[in-house]
Tab-separated table of C-alpha atoms and ligand atoms in Angstrom:
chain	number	residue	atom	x	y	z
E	510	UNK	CA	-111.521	63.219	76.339
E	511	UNK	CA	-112.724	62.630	72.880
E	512	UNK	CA	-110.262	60.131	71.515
E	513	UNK	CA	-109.623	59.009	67.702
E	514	UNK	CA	-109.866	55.521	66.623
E	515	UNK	CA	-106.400	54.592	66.716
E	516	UNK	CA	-106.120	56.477	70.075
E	517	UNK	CA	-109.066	54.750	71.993
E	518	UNK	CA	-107.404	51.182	70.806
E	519	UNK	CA	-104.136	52.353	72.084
E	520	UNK	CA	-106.107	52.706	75.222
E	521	UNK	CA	-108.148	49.408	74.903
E	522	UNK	CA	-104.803	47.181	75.201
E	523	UNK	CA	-105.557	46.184	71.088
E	524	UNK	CA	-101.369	47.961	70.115
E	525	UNK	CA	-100.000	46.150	73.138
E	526	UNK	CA	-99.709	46.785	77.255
E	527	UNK	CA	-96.778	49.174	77.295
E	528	UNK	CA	-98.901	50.718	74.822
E	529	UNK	CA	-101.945	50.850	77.083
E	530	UNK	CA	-99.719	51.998	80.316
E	531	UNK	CA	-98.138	55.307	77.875
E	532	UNK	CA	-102.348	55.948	77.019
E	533	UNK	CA	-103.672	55.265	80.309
E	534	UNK	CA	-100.900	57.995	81.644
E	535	UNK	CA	-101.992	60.737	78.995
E	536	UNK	CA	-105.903	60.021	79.177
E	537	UNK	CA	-105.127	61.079	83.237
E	538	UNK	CA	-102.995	64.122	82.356
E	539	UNK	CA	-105.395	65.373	79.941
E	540	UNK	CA	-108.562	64.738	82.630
E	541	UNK	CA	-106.833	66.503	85.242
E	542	UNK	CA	-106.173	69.567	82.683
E	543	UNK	CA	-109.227	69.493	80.918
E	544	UNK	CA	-107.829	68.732	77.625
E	545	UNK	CA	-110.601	68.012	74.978
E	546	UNK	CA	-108.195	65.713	73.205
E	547	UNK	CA	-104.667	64.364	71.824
E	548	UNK	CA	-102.570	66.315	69.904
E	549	UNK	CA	-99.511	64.456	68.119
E	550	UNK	CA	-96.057	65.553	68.672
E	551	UNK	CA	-92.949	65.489	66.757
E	552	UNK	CA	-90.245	65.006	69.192
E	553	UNK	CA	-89.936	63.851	73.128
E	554	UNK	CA	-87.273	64.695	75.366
E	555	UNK	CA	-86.975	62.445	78.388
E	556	UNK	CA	-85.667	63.795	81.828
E	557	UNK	CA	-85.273	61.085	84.711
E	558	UNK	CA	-82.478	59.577	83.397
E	559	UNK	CA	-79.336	59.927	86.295
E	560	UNK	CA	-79.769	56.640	88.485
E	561	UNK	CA	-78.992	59.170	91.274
E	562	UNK	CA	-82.721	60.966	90.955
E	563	UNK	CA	-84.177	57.247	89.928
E	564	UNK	CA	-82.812	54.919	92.306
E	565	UNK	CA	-83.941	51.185	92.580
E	566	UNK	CA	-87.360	52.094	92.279
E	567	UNK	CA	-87.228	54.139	88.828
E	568	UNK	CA	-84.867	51.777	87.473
E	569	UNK	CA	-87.697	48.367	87.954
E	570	UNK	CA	-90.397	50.953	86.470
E	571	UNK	CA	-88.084	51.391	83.201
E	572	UNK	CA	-87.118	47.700	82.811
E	573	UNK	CA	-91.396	46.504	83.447
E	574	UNK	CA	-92.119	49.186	80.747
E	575	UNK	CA	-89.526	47.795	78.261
E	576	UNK	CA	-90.321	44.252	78.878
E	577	UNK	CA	-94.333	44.939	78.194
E	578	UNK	CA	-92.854	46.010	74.394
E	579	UNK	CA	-93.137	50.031	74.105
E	580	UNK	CA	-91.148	51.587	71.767
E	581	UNK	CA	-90.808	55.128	70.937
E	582	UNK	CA	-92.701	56.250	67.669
E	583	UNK	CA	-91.236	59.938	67.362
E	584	UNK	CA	-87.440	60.994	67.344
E	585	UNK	CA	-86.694	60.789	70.931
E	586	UNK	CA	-83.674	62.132	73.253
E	587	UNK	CA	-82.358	61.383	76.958
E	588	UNK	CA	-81.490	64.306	79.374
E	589	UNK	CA	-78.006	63.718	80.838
E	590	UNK	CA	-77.323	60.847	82.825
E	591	UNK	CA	-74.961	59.983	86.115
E	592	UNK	CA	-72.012	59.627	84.457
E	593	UNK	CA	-69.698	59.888	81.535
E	594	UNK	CA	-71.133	56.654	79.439
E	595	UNK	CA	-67.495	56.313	78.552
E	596	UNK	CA	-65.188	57.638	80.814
E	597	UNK	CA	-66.915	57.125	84.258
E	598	UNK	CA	-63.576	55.380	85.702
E	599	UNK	CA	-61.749	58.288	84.854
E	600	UNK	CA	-63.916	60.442	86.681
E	601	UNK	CA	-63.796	58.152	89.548
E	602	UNK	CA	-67.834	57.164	89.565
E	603	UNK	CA	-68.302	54.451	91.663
E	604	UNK	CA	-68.214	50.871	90.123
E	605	UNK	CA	-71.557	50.023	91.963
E	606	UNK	CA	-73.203	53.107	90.494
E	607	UNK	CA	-71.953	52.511	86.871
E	608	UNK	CA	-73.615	49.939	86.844
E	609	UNK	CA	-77.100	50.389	87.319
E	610	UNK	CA	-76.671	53.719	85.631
E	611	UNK	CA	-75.899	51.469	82.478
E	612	UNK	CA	-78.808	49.398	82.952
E	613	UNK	CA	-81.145	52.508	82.763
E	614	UNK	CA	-79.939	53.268	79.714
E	615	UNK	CA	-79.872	50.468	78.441
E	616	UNK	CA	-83.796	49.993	79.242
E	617	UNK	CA	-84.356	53.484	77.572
E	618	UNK	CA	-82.255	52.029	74.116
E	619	UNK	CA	-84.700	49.326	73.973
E	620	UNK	CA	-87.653	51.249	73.962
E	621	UNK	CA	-85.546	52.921	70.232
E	622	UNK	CA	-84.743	56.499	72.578
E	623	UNK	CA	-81.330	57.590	71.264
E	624	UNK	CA	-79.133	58.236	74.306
E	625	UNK	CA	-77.892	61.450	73.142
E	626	UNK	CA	-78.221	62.537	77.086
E	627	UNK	CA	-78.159	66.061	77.259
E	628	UNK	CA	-80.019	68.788	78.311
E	629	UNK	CA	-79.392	70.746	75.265
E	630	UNK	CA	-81.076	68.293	72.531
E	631	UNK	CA	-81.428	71.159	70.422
E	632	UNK	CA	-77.966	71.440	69.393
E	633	UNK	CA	-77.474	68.041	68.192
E	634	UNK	CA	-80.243	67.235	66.323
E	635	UNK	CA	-83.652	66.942	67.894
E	636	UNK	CA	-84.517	70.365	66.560
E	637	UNK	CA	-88.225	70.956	66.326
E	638	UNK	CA	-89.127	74.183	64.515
E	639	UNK	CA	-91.830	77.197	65.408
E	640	UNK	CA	-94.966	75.642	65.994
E	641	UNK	CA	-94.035	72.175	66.202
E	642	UNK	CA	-96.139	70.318	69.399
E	643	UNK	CA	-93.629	68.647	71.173
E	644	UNK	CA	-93.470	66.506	74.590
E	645	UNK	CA	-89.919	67.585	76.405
E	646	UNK	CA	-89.748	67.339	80.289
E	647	UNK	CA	-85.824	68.981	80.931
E	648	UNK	CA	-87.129	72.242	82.561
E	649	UNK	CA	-84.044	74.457	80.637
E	650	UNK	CA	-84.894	72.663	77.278
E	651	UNK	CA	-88.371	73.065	77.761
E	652	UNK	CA	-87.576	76.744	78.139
E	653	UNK	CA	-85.555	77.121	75.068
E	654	UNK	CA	-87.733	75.422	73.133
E	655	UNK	CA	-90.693	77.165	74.044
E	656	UNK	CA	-89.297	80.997	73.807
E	657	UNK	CA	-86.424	80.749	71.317
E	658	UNK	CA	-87.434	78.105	68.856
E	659	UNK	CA	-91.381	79.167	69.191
E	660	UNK	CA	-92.038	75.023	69.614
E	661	UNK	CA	-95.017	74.179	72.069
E	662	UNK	CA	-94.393	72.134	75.146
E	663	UNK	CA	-95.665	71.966	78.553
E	664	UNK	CA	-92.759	70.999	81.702
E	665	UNK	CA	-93.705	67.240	81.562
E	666	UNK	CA	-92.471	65.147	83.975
E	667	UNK	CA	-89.822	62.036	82.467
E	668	UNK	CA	-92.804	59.902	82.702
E	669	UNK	CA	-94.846	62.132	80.803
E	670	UNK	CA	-92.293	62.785	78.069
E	671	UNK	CA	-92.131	58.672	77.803
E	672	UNK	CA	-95.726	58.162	77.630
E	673	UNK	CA	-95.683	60.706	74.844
E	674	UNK	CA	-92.787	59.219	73.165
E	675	UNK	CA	-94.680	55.818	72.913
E	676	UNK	CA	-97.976	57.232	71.664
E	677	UNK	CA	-96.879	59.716	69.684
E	678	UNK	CA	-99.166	61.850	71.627
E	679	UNK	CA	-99.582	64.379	74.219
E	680	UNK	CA	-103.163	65.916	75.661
E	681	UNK	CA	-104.170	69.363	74.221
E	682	UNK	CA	-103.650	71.834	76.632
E	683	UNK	CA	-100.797	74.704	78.415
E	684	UNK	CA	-99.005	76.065	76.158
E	685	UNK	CA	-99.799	73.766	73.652
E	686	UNK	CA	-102.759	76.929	72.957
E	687	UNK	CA	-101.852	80.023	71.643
E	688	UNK	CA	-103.841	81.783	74.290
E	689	UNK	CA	-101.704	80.241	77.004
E	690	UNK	CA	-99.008	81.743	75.493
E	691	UNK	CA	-99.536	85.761	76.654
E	692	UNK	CA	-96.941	87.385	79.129
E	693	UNK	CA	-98.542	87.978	82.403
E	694	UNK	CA	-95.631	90.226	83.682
E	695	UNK	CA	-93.523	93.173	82.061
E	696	UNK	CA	-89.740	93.042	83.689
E	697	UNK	CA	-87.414	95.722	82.680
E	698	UNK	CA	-83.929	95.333	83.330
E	699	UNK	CA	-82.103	98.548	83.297
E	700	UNK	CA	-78.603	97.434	84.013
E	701	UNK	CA	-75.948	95.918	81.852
E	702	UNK	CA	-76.257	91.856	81.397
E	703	UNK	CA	-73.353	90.319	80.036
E	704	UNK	CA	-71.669	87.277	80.434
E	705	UNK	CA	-73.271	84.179	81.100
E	706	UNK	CA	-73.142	84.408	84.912
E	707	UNK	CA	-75.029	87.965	84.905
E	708	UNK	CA	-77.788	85.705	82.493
E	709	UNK	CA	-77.875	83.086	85.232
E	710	UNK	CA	-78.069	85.712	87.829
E	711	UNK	CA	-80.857	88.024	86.069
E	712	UNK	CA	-83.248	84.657	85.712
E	713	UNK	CA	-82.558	83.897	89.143
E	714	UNK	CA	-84.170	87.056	90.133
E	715	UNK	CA	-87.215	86.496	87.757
E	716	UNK	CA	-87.843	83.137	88.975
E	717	UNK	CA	-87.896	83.707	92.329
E	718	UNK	CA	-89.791	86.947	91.841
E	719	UNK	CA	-92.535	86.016	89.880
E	720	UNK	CA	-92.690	81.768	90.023
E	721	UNK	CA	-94.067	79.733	86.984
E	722	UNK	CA	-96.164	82.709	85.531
E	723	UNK	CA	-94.724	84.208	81.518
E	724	UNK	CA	-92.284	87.346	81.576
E	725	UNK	CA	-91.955	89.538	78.844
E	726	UNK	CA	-88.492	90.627	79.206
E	727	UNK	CA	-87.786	94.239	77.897
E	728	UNK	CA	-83.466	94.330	78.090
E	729	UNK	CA	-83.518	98.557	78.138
E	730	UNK	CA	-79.710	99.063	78.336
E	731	UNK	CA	-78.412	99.751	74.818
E	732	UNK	CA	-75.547	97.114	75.882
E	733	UNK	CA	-77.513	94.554	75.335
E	734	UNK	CA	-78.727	94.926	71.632
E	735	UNK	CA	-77.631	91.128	70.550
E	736	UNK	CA	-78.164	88.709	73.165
E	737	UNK	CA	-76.304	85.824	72.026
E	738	UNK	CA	-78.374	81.957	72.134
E	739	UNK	CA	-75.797	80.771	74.728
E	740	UNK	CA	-77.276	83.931	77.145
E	741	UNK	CA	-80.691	83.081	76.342
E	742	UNK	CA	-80.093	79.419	77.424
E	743	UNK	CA	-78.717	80.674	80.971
E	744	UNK	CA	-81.077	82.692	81.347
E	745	UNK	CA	-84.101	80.076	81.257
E	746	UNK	CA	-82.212	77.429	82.965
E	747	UNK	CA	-82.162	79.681	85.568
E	748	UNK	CA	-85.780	80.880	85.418
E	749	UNK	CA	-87.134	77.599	85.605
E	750	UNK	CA	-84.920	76.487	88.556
E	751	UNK	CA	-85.469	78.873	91.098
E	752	UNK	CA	-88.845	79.626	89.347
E	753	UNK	CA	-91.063	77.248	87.370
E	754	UNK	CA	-90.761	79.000	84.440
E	755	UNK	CA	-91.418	77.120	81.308
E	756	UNK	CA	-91.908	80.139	78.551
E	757	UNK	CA	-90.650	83.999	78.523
E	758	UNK	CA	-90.322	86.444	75.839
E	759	UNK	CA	-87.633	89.094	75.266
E	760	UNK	CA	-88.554	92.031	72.926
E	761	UNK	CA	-87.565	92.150	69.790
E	762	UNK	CA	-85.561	88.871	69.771
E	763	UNK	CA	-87.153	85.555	70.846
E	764	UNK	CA	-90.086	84.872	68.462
E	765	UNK	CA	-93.113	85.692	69.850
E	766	UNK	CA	-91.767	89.232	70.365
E	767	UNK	CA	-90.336	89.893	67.229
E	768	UNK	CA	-91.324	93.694	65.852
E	769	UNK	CA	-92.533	93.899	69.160
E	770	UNK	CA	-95.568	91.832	68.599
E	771	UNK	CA	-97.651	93.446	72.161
E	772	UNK	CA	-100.370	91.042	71.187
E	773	UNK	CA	-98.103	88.638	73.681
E	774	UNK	CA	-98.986	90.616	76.624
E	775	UNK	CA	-101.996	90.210	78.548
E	776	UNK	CA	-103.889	93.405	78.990
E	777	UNK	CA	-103.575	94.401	82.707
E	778	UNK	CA	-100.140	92.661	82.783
E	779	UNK	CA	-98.117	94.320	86.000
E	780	UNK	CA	-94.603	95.605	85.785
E	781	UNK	CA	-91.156	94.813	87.853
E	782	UNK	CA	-87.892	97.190	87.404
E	783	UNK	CA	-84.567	95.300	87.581
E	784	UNK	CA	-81.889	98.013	88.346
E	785	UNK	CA	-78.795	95.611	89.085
E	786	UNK	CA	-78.131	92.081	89.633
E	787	UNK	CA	-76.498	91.790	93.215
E	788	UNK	CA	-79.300	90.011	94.566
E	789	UNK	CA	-78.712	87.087	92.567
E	790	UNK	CA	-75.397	87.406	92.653
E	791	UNK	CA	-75.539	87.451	96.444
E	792	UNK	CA	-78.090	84.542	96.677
E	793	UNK	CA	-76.043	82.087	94.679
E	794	UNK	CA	-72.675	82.363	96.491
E	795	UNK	CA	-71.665	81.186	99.715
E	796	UNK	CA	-68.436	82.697	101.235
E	797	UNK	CA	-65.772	79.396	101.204
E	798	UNK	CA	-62.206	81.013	99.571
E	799	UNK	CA	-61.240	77.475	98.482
E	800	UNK	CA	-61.711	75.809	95.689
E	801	UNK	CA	-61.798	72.326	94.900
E	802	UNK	CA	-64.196	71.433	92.250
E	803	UNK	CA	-64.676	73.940	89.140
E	804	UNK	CA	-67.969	73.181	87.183
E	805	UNK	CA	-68.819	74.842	83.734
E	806	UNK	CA	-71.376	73.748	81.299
E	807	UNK	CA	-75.311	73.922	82.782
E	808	UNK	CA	-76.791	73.535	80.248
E	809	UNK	CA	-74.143	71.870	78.234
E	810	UNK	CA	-71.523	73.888	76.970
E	811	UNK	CA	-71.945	74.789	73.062
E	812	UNK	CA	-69.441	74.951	70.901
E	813	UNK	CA	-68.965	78.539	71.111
E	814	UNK	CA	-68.534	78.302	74.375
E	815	UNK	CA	-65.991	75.529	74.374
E	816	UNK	CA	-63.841	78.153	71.955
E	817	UNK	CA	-64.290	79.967	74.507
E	818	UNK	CA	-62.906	78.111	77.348
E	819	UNK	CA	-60.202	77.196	75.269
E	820	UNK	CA	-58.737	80.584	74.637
E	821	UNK	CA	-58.935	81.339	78.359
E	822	UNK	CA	-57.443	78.036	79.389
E	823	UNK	CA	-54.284	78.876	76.609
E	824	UNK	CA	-51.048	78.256	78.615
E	825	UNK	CA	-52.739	77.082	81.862
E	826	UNK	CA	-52.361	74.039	84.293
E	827	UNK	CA	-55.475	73.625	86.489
E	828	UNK	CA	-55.099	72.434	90.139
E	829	UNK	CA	-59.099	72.111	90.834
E	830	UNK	CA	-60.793	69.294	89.118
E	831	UNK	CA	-62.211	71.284	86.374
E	832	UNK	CA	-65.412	70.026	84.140
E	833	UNK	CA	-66.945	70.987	81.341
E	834	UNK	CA	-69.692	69.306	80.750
E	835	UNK	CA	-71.270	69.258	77.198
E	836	UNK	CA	-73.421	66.658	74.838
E	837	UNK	CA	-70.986	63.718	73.503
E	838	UNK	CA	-71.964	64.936	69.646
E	839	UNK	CA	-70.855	68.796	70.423
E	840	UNK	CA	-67.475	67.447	71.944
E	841	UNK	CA	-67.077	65.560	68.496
E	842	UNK	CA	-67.551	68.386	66.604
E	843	UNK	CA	-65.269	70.204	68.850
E	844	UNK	CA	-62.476	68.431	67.387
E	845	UNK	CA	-59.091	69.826	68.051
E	846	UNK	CA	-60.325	72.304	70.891
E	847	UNK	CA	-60.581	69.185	72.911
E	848	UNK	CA	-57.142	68.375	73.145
E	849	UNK	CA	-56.014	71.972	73.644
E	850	UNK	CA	-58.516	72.260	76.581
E	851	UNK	CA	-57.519	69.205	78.152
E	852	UNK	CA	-53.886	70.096	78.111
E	853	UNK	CA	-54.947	72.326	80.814
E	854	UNK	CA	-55.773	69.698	83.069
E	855	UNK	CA	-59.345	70.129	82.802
E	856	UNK	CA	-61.877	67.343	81.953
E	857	UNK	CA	-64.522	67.533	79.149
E	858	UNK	CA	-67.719	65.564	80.505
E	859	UNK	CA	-70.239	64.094	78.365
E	860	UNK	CA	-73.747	62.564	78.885
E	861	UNK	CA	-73.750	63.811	82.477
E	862	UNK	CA	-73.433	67.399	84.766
E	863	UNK	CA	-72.346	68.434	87.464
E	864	UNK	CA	-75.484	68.051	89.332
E	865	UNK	CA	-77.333	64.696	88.110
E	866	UNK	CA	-73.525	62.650	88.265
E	867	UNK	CA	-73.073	61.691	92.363
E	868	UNK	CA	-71.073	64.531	93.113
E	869	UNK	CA	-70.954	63.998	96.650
E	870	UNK	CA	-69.444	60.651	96.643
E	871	UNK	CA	-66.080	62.000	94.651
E	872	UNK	CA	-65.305	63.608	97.694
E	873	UNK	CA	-65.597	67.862	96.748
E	874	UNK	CA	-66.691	70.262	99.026
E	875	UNK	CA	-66.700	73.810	97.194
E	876	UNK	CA	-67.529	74.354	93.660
E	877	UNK	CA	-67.154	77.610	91.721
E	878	UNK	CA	-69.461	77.787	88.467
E	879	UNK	CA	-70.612	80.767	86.147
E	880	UNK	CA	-74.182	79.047	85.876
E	881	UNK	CA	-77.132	79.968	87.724
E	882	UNK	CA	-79.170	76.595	87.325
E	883	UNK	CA	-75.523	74.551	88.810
E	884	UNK	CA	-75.437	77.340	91.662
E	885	UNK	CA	-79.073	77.155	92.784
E	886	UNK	CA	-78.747	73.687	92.644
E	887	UNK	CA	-75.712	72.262	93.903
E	888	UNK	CA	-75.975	72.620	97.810
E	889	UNK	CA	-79.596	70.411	97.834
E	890	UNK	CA	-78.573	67.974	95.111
E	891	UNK	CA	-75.027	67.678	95.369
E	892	UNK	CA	-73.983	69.206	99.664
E	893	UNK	CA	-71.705	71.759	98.032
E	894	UNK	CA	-71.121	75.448	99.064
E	895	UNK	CA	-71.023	77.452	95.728
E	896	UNK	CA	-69.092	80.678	94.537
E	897	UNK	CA	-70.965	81.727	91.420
E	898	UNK	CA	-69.386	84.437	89.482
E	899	UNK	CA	-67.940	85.017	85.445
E	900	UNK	CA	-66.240	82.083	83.133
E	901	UNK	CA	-62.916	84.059	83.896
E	902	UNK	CA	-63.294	84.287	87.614
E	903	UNK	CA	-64.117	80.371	87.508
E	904	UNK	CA	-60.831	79.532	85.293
E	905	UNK	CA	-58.848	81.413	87.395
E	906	UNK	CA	-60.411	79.234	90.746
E	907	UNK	CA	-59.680	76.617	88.692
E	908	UNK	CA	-55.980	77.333	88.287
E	909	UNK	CA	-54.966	78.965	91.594
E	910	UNK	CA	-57.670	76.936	93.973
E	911	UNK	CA	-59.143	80.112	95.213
E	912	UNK	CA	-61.772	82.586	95.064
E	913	UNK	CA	-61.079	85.636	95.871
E	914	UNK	CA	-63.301	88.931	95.361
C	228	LIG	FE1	-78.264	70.514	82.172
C	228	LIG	FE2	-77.480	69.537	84.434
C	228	LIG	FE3	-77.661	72.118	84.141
C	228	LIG	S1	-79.118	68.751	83.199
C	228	LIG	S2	-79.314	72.392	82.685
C	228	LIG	S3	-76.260	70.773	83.031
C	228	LIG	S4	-78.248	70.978	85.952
């Protein structure tokens, strides 16, 4: 790779070792992808952050990286961790576990990485803007930021995203070019979408369709004229979790498809019909009729969302344990909603999800949730059976410990 000055002593050891590690790491990338060089980056968003995915292991790599003196050197952001920072006893995470989970971020505050832990960094202040190069390595932020925002990233890996973070670098290549970019697949989707869960569902179906390649999404039904942010972030958790989706377009609304720019579309680009969504519907859910866990909030909740929940939660005593699981600076600007939604019963979770905190050691068996991402995911990572359905359907679980069709 041809390297500049300042980038070829960051490799030579001259800015320090941890220095020379984050280098060494990028030099590799960029040799395996045949970048031609470095491009710098204005933001990094770290994934590998729950000690439940890191373990012993990931937890001595983090504290030998800190102690050889990197520091970040752009506005970096942690993914969510295994716990509420804060209210972990509450929640019942296991003393043992709190612990170490404290450590890592602890190691990640010394390298100057704000730990803001959430997957949805872009609504509390790591914002990049169309254009910017960026290094993020959450798979749904790396979606949004891609096709809503119009940002550049490839799906790095947490190590990646460090590495990038400490050089202020990451190797030209993927989507970082413009003709990387181009929709290799037309989808139309003739039915309705509407709430969140039929978002979740839908990108279920186009991830496991068509794997990591771009869609170009054309929504046909006139239903769905103004698809709302919170839809489009379902909708590429979900992509890139049963798919490996990192960028999509939708016509006439994200970016790159605005005034239906066709230029986007590669010329012999195939085409898929969606008709209805009962495929992903049926895919996610399991059949269990109780209820003990209710999970809302993958990605984090925004704080529409939260107003949401509240109004459906007016009046209501839950019996499940019910999270919602959203960044620690949205819940802050929640305010008062907080309080009315926790009169319920229900829990608002911070810096952690339903999926990355250890689940299976508080003891739940079957979880209802209107994501797709938490759905797809939850029987590997966390042994639950899931019923996947609307955000009314899962307050109602919630309150009456049942789901019924
Ligand atoms: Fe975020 Fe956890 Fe879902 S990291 S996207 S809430 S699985």
């Amino acid at each position: 790779m041809n390297l500049t000055k300042k980038e070829k002593s960051m490799l030579d050891g001259e800015q320090g070792e941890g220095i020379q590690k984050a280098m060494e790491i990028l030099v590799a990338l960029g040799e395996i992808y045949g970048a031609e060089r470095m491009i710098e980056i204005k933001s990094a968003q770290i994934s590998g952050v729950s000690y439940k995915n890191l373990g012993d292991a990931g937890l001595e790599f983090l504290k030998e990286w800190t102690e050889k003196g990197a520091m970040v050197r752009v506005p970096t952001t942690l993914n969510p961790a295994g716990m509420d920072l804060r209210e972990w006893k509450r929640l019942g995470i296991p003393d043992g576990f709190a612990e170490k989970q404290l450590m890592v971020v602890k190691a990640y505050e010394k390298m100057g990485i704000k730990p803001t832990c959430t997957c949805t960094p872009y609504l509390v202040g790591n914002l990049p803007v169309f254009g910017d190069h960026i290094a993020w390595s959450e798979s749904s932020a790396v979606s949004y930021a891609n096709s809503v925002i119009g940002a550049r990233t490839n799906r790095e890996s947490g190590i990646s995203a460090l590495a990038s973070a400490i050089t202020g670098r990451t190797p030209l290549y993927g989507y970082h070019l413009e003709e990387n970019r181009k929709a290799g697949l037309i989808v139309d989707i003739e039915c309705n979408v509407e709430g969140i869960s039929d978002f979740g569902a839908l990108g279920y179906m186009i991830g496991k369709k068509i794997g990591n390649s771009i869609p170009y999404l054309y929504f046909k039904n006139k239903k769905n004229k103004n698809i709302s942010q919170d839809q489009l972030k379902t909708l590429g958790a979900s992509m890139a979790a049963s798919g490996a989706i990192a960028l999509y377009h939708v016509h006439e609304v994200t970016p790159e498809a605005k005034k239906g720019n066709i230029n986007i579309i590669i010329d012999d680009a195939e085409r898929i019909i969606i008709e209805d969504l009962s495929e992903g519907y049926s895919a996610l859910n399991s059949d269990v009729t109780e209820i003990d866990f209710v999970a809302i909030g993958c990605p984090h909740a925004s704080l529409n969302e939260l107003k949401k929940i509240s109004n459906l939660l007016k009046n209501k005593k839950v019996k499940a344990e019910l999270w919602i699981t959203t960044a620690r600076k949205t819940k802050e600007m929640a305010g008062g909603l907080v309080k009315e939604i926790e009169k319920s019963g229900a829990h608002i979770v911070s810096d952690t999800c339903m999926i990355v905190a250890p689940i299976e050691k508080l003891g739940f068996r079957n979880m209802a949730t209107n994501a797709g991402k938490a759905a797809f995911y939850a029987p590997s990572h966390c042994g639950l059976n899931v019923r996947f359905g609307s955000l009314e359907k899962c307050i109602e679980a919630a309150v009456t410990e049942r789901w019924e069709w």
